[in-house]
mmCIF file of C-alpha atoms in Angstrom:
data_model
loop_
_atom_site.group_PDB
_atom_site.id
_atom_site.type_symbol
_atom_site.label_atom_id
_atom_site.label_comp_id
_atom_site.label_asym_id
_atom_site.label_seq_id
_atom_site.Cartn_x
_atom_site.Cartn_y
_atom_site.Cartn_z
ATOM 1 C CA GLU L 173 78.550 76.263 92.148
ATOM 2 C CA PRO L 174 80.978 74.046 94.384
ATOM 3 C CA GLU L 175 82.127 75.414 97.833
ATOM 4 C CA VAL L 176 84.593 73.964 101.125
ATOM 5 C CA THR L 177 82.573 73.104 103.695
ATOM 6 C CA GLN L 178 83.556 73.120 107.249
ATOM 7 C CA THR L 179 81.904 71.815 110.551
ATOM 8 C CA PRO L 180 80.605 73.038 112.873
ATOM 9 C CA SER L 181 80.639 76.424 112.578
ATOM 10 C CA HIS L 182 80.996 76.760 115.982
ATOM 11 C CA GLN L 183 83.537 75.071 118.756
ATOM 12 C CA VAL L 184 83.412 75.442 122.628
ATOM 13 C CA THR L 185 85.939 73.446 124.292
ATOM 14 C CA GLN L 186 87.420 73.454 128.086
ATOM 15 C CA MET L 187 91.848 73.352 127.783
ATOM 16 C CA GLY L 188 93.499 70.329 127.552
ATOM 17 C CA GLN L 189 90.443 68.915 125.458
ATOM 18 C CA GLU L 190 90.609 67.991 122.263
ATOM 19 C CA VAL L 191 89.547 69.160 119.069
ATOM 20 C CA ILE L 192 88.956 67.851 115.161
ATOM 21 C CA LEU L 193 87.774 70.327 112.721
ATOM 22 C CA ARG L 194 86.307 69.012 109.800
ATOM 23 C CA CYS L 195 86.109 70.424 105.934
ATOM 24 C CA VAL L 196 84.815 68.966 102.340
ATOM 25 C CA PRO L 197 86.832 70.956 99.946
ATOM 26 C CA ILE L 198 85.402 71.026 96.630
ATOM 27 C CA SER L 199 85.768 67.583 94.555
ATOM 28 C CA ASN L 200 88.723 67.775 91.945
ATOM 29 C CA HIS L 201 90.564 69.568 94.552
ATOM 30 C CA LEU L 202 93.425 67.989 95.055
ATOM 31 C CA TYR L 203 95.809 70.447 97.430
ATOM 32 C CA PHE L 204 94.194 71.224 100.473
ATOM 33 C CA TYR L 205 95.235 74.222 103.843
ATOM 34 C CA TRP L 206 94.297 75.137 106.614
ATOM 35 C CA TYR L 207 94.609 78.199 108.005
ATOM 36 C CA ARG L 208 93.498 80.245 111.325
ATOM 37 C CA GLN L 209 92.492 84.319 112.669
ATOM 38 C CA ILE L 210 92.576 85.526 116.022
ATOM 39 C CA LEU L 211 90.347 87.905 116.255
ATOM 40 C CA GLY L 212 91.596 91.285 114.528
ATOM 41 C CA GLN L 213 94.227 89.587 113.304
ATOM 42 C CA LYS L 214 95.553 88.171 110.222
ATOM 43 C CA VAL L 215 94.801 85.240 108.294
ATOM 44 C CA GLU L 216 98.028 82.590 108.774
ATOM 45 C CA PHE L 217 99.325 79.732 107.149
ATOM 46 C CA LEU L 218 99.227 76.448 109.140
ATOM 47 C CA VAL L 219 99.547 73.810 107.328
ATOM 48 C CA SER L 220 98.965 72.555 103.731
ATOM 49 C CA PHE L 221 98.695 68.992 102.330
ATOM 50 C CA TYR L 222 99.705 67.523 98.994
ATOM 51 C CA ASN L 223 98.841 63.330 97.909
ATOM 52 C CA ASN L 224 98.336 62.188 101.446
ATOM 53 C CA GLU L 225 101.154 64.085 103.265
ATOM 54 C CA ILE L 226 101.871 67.173 104.324
ATOM 55 C CA SER L 227 103.912 69.558 102.381
ATOM 56 C CA GLU L 228 104.708 72.514 104.545
ATOM 57 C CA LYS L 229 104.253 73.241 107.878
ATOM 58 C CA SER L 230 104.452 76.587 109.764
ATOM 59 C CA GLU L 231 105.939 77.220 113.198
ATOM 60 C CA ILE L 232 102.025 77.430 115.072
ATOM 61 C CA PHE L 233 101.624 73.540 113.914
ATOM 62 C CA ASP L 234 103.781 71.753 116.342
ATOM 63 C CA ASP L 235 103.087 68.338 118.071
ATOM 64 C CA GLN L 236 99.614 69.361 119.495
ATOM 65 C CA PHE L 237 98.071 69.365 115.699
ATOM 66 C CA SER L 238 97.460 66.905 113.113
ATOM 67 C CA VAL L 239 95.691 66.670 109.517
ATOM 68 C CA GLU L 240 94.586 63.637 108.253
ATOM 69 C CA ARG L 241 92.263 62.838 105.202
ATOM 70 C CA PRO L 242 89.975 59.636 106.570
ATOM 71 C CA ASP L 243 88.455 59.308 103.018
ATOM 72 C CA GLY L 244 87.892 60.087 99.737
ATOM 73 C CA SER L 245 86.090 63.672 100.901
ATOM 74 C CA ASN L 246 86.946 64.783 104.171
ATOM 75 C CA PHE L 247 89.927 67.026 105.496
ATOM 76 C CA THR L 248 90.659 66.862 109.421
ATOM 77 C CA LEU L 249 92.293 69.273 111.526
ATOM 78 C CA LYS L 250 93.273 67.709 115.148
ATOM 79 C CA ILE L 251 94.544 69.816 117.987
ATOM 80 C CA ARG L 252 94.899 66.926 120.459
ATOM 81 C CA SER L 253 95.427 69.157 123.733
ATOM 82 C CA THR L 254 93.631 72.677 123.546
ATOM 83 C CA LYS L 255 95.490 76.157 125.043
ATOM 84 C CA LEU L 256 93.606 78.939 125.469
ATOM 85 C CA GLU L 257 95.460 80.890 122.667
ATOM 86 C CA ASP L 258 94.391 77.966 120.089
ATOM 87 C CA SER L 259 91.039 80.278 119.921
ATOM 88 C CA ALA L 260 90.130 81.508 116.081
ATOM 89 C CA MET L 261 88.871 81.452 113.152
ATOM 90 C CA TYR L 262 90.092 78.386 111.955
ATOM 91 C CA PHE L 263 89.610 78.126 108.081
ATOM 92 C CA CYS L 264 89.685 75.141 105.315
ATOM 93 C CA ALA L 265 90.710 75.654 101.574
ATOM 94 C CA SER L 266 91.716 74.010 98.693
ATOM 95 C CA ARG L 267 92.859 74.785 95.082
ATOM 96 C CA ARG L 268 92.827 71.767 92.147
ATOM 97 C CA ASP L 269 96.345 72.718 90.549
ATOM 98 C CA ARG L 270 99.782 74.521 91.309
ATOM 99 C CA GLY L 271 99.049 78.099 91.478
ATOM 100 C CA GLU L 272 95.330 78.122 91.339
ATOM 101 C CA THR L 273 93.059 79.848 93.530
ATOM 102 C CA GLN L 274 92.859 79.038 97.164
ATOM 103 C CA TYR L 275 89.249 78.486 97.846
ATOM 104 C CA PHE L 276 88.230 79.216 101.335
ATOM 105 C CA GLY L 277 85.470 77.619 103.726
ATOM 106 C CA PRO L 278 83.208 79.412 106.001
ATOM 107 C CA GLY L 279 85.270 78.675 109.155
ATOM 108 C CA THR L 280 85.374 77.509 112.404
ATOM 109 C CA ARG L 281 84.914 79.702 115.133
ATOM 110 C CA LEU L 282 87.031 77.419 117.935
ATOM 111 C CA LEU L 283 86.689 78.992 122.084
ATOM 112 C CA VAL L 284 88.641 77.327 124.166
ATOM 113 C CA LEU L 285 88.105 78.043 128.340
ATOM 114 C CA GLU F 278 110.794 87.059 105.081
ATOM 115 C CA ASP F 279 107.705 87.450 103.080
ATOM 116 C CA GLN F 280 106.010 90.369 103.596
ATOM 117 C CA VAL F 281 102.574 91.764 102.688
ATOM 118 C CA THR F 282 100.982 95.189 104.226
ATOM 119 C CA GLN F 283 98.149 96.962 103.498
ATOM 120 C CA SER F 284 97.094 100.360 103.954
ATOM 121 C CA PRO F 285 95.023 102.654 104.539
ATOM 122 C CA GLU F 286 93.676 99.879 108.114
ATOM 123 C CA ALA F 287 90.691 101.684 107.620
ATOM 124 C CA LEU F 288 88.500 104.150 104.907
ATOM 125 C CA ARG F 289 85.032 105.282 105.178
ATOM 126 C CA LEU F 290 83.551 106.295 101.673
ATOM 127 C CA GLN F 291 79.959 108.225 100.363
ATOM 128 C CA GLU F 292 78.352 105.727 98.511
ATOM 129 C CA GLY F 293 79.458 106.957 95.066
ATOM 130 C CA GLU F 294 82.986 108.327 96.749
ATOM 131 C CA SER F 295 85.699 106.477 94.416
ATOM 132 C CA SER F 296 89.293 105.567 95.792
ATOM 133 C CA SER F 297 92.160 102.983 96.126
ATOM 134 C CA LEU F 298 93.177 100.240 98.535
ATOM 135 C CA ASN F 299 97.149 99.525 98.801
ATOM 136 C CA CYS F 300 99.361 95.951 99.126
ATOM 137 C CA SER F 301 102.682 96.300 98.833
ATOM 138 C CA TYR F 302 104.970 93.226 99.438
ATOM 139 C CA THR F 303 108.179 91.966 99.767
ATOM 140 C CA VAL F 304 108.803 88.631 98.956
ATOM 141 C CA SER F 305 110.536 85.610 96.991
ATOM 142 C CA GLY F 306 109.210 83.225 94.949
ATOM 143 C CA LEU F 307 105.889 85.317 93.802
ATOM 144 C CA ARG F 308 103.810 82.793 92.551
ATOM 145 C CA GLY F 309 100.717 84.851 92.276
ATOM 146 C CA LEU F 310 99.033 88.263 93.959
ATOM 147 C CA PHE F 311 95.488 86.983 95.541
ATOM 148 C CA TRP F 312 92.283 89.639 96.681
ATOM 149 C CA TYR F 313 89.593 88.696 98.610
ATOM 150 C CA ARG F 314 86.565 90.141 100.250
ATOM 151 C CA GLN F 315 85.715 89.013 103.508
ATOM 152 C CA ASP F 316 82.281 89.708 105.815
ATOM 153 C CA PRO F 317 82.069 89.362 109.153
ATOM 154 C CA GLY F 318 82.829 86.102 110.471
ATOM 155 C CA LYS F 319 82.835 84.497 106.975
ATOM 156 C CA GLY F 320 85.582 83.237 104.949
ATOM 157 C CA PRO F 321 87.640 85.378 102.548
ATOM 158 C CA GLU F 322 85.679 84.790 99.010
ATOM 159 C CA PHE F 323 88.153 85.232 96.142
ATOM 160 C CA LEU F 324 87.718 88.365 94.091
ATOM 161 C CA PHE F 325 91.560 88.328 91.574
ATOM 162 C CA THR F 326 94.423 86.939 91.059
ATOM 163 C CA LEU F 327 97.237 88.548 88.868
ATOM 164 C CA TYR F 328 100.097 87.235 88.203
ATOM 165 C CA SER F 329 102.272 89.402 86.618
ATOM 166 C CA ALA F 330 103.558 93.308 86.728
ATOM 167 C CA GLY F 331 100.624 95.711 83.948
ATOM 168 C CA GLU F 332 98.230 92.995 84.845
ATOM 169 C CA GLU F 333 94.998 94.300 85.247
ATOM 170 C CA LYS F 334 91.172 92.088 86.042
ATOM 171 C CA GLU F 335 87.932 94.103 86.109
ATOM 172 C CA LYS F 336 84.441 93.306 88.057
ATOM 173 C CA GLU F 337 81.674 94.990 88.176
ATOM 174 C CA ARG F 338 83.051 98.351 90.296
ATOM 175 C CA LEU F 339 86.802 96.507 91.582
ATOM 176 C CA LYS F 340 89.358 96.604 89.300
ATOM 177 C CA ALA F 341 92.626 95.086 90.492
ATOM 178 C CA THR F 342 95.962 96.337 89.451
ATOM 179 C CA LEU F 343 100.030 94.645 89.965
ATOM 180 C CA THR F 344 103.114 96.288 90.216
ATOM 181 C CA LYS F 345 106.651 94.763 90.749
ATOM 182 C CA LYS F 346 106.338 95.829 93.934
ATOM 183 C CA GLU F 347 102.016 96.595 94.757
ATOM 184 C CA SER F 348 99.067 95.981 93.825
ATOM 185 C CA PHE F 349 95.143 98.548 93.398
ATOM 186 C CA LEU F 350 91.624 97.461 94.354
ATOM 187 C CA HIS F 351 90.521 100.580 92.769
ATOM 188 C CA ILE F 352 86.940 101.161 93.613
ATOM 189 C CA THR F 353 84.784 103.086 91.805
ATOM 190 C CA ALA F 354 81.150 104.876 92.840
ATOM 191 C CA PRO F 355 81.158 102.214 95.705
ATOM 192 C CA LYS F 356 77.695 100.877 97.551
ATOM 193 C CA PRO F 357 77.141 100.369 100.974
ATOM 194 C CA GLU F 358 76.879 96.809 99.716
ATOM 195 C CA ASP F 359 80.672 96.979 98.924
ATOM 196 C CA SER F 360 81.144 97.659 103.103
ATOM 197 C CA ALA F 361 83.456 94.467 103.773
ATOM 198 C CA THR F 362 87.371 93.248 104.773
ATOM 199 C CA TYR F 363 89.850 93.499 101.625
ATOM 200 C CA LEU F 364 92.365 90.959 102.137
ATOM 201 C CA CYS F 365 95.649 90.967 99.454
ATOM 202 C CA ALA F 366 98.083 87.874 99.669
ATOM 203 C CA VAL F 367 100.600 86.782 98.134
ATOM 204 C CA GLN F 368 101.019 82.930 96.964
ATOM 205 C CA VAL F 369 105.058 81.932 97.324
ATOM 206 C CA GLU F 370 106.880 78.446 97.358
ATOM 207 C CA ILE F 371 109.134 77.249 99.104
ATOM 208 C CA GLN F 372 110.794 73.992 98.351
ATOM 209 C CA GLY F 373 108.250 72.784 96.105
ATOM 210 C CA ALA F 374 105.405 73.701 98.285
ATOM 211 C CA GLN F 375 103.189 77.072 98.068
ATOM 212 C CA LYS F 376 100.681 78.847 100.637
ATOM 213 C CA LEU F 377 99.090 82.074 100.860
ATOM 214 C CA VAL F 378 101.061 85.117 102.946
ATOM 215 C CA PHE F 379 97.864 87.413 103.653
ATOM 216 C CA GLY F 380 98.114 91.217 104.907
ATOM 217 C CA GLN F 381 96.182 92.988 107.202
ATOM 218 C CA GLY F 382 93.759 94.194 105.392
ATOM 219 C CA THR F 383 92.014 96.991 104.803
ATOM 220 C CA ARG F 384 87.992 98.050 106.530
ATOM 221 C CA LEU F 385 85.961 99.833 104.390
ATOM 222 C CA THR F 386 82.756 100.977 105.188
ATOM 223 C CA ILE F 387 80.449 102.756 102.248
ATOM 224 C CA ASN F 388 77.968 105.142 103.889
ATOM 225 C CA PRO F 389 75.016 105.835 101.842
#
């Protein structure tokens, strides 16, 4: 069964460093998302991406964040200068069409020291 | 503001003891209600989608129902392997873009 994959599973970085989180969505899906979950809190929407552009972003998704689909299979989230409060699980999700189910990857646990 | 509230926050049951989890929501532009299961340190795993009031879906020991303001996840004769956090999310649409708004989850523990 097709699934969303994410790399790395864990990332430890120093405050102020850049990180890139990678995702491979399900192959025939057209809509891509990033969510995050701070330990013990709700899953929060960050950004949605369709047709090679951002369709919506949350207040969390400021100028330090960017997303890219560099080729036909990968979808990346870049944090330019990490802060302590960026420590969280980051989930990638994808869906095939409007209104359909979003399928989530296993997540990347980011720890900023 | 779109809001999803789940209750209870945590629930401990004995194996075989049936119960229900609640998800109430206030949203504009609802485009479906989703139930996910999340195991510790893992991503949400899809269980059900409900689109209209009165709709019901079943899978093994789980049944999800939907009204205009809330959804229930009924668990019948649960087993220890059903222990997990159950997440409710509503899909909302704003200016053509859709996203999921999650509740805080119900942490379910089934004791053997």
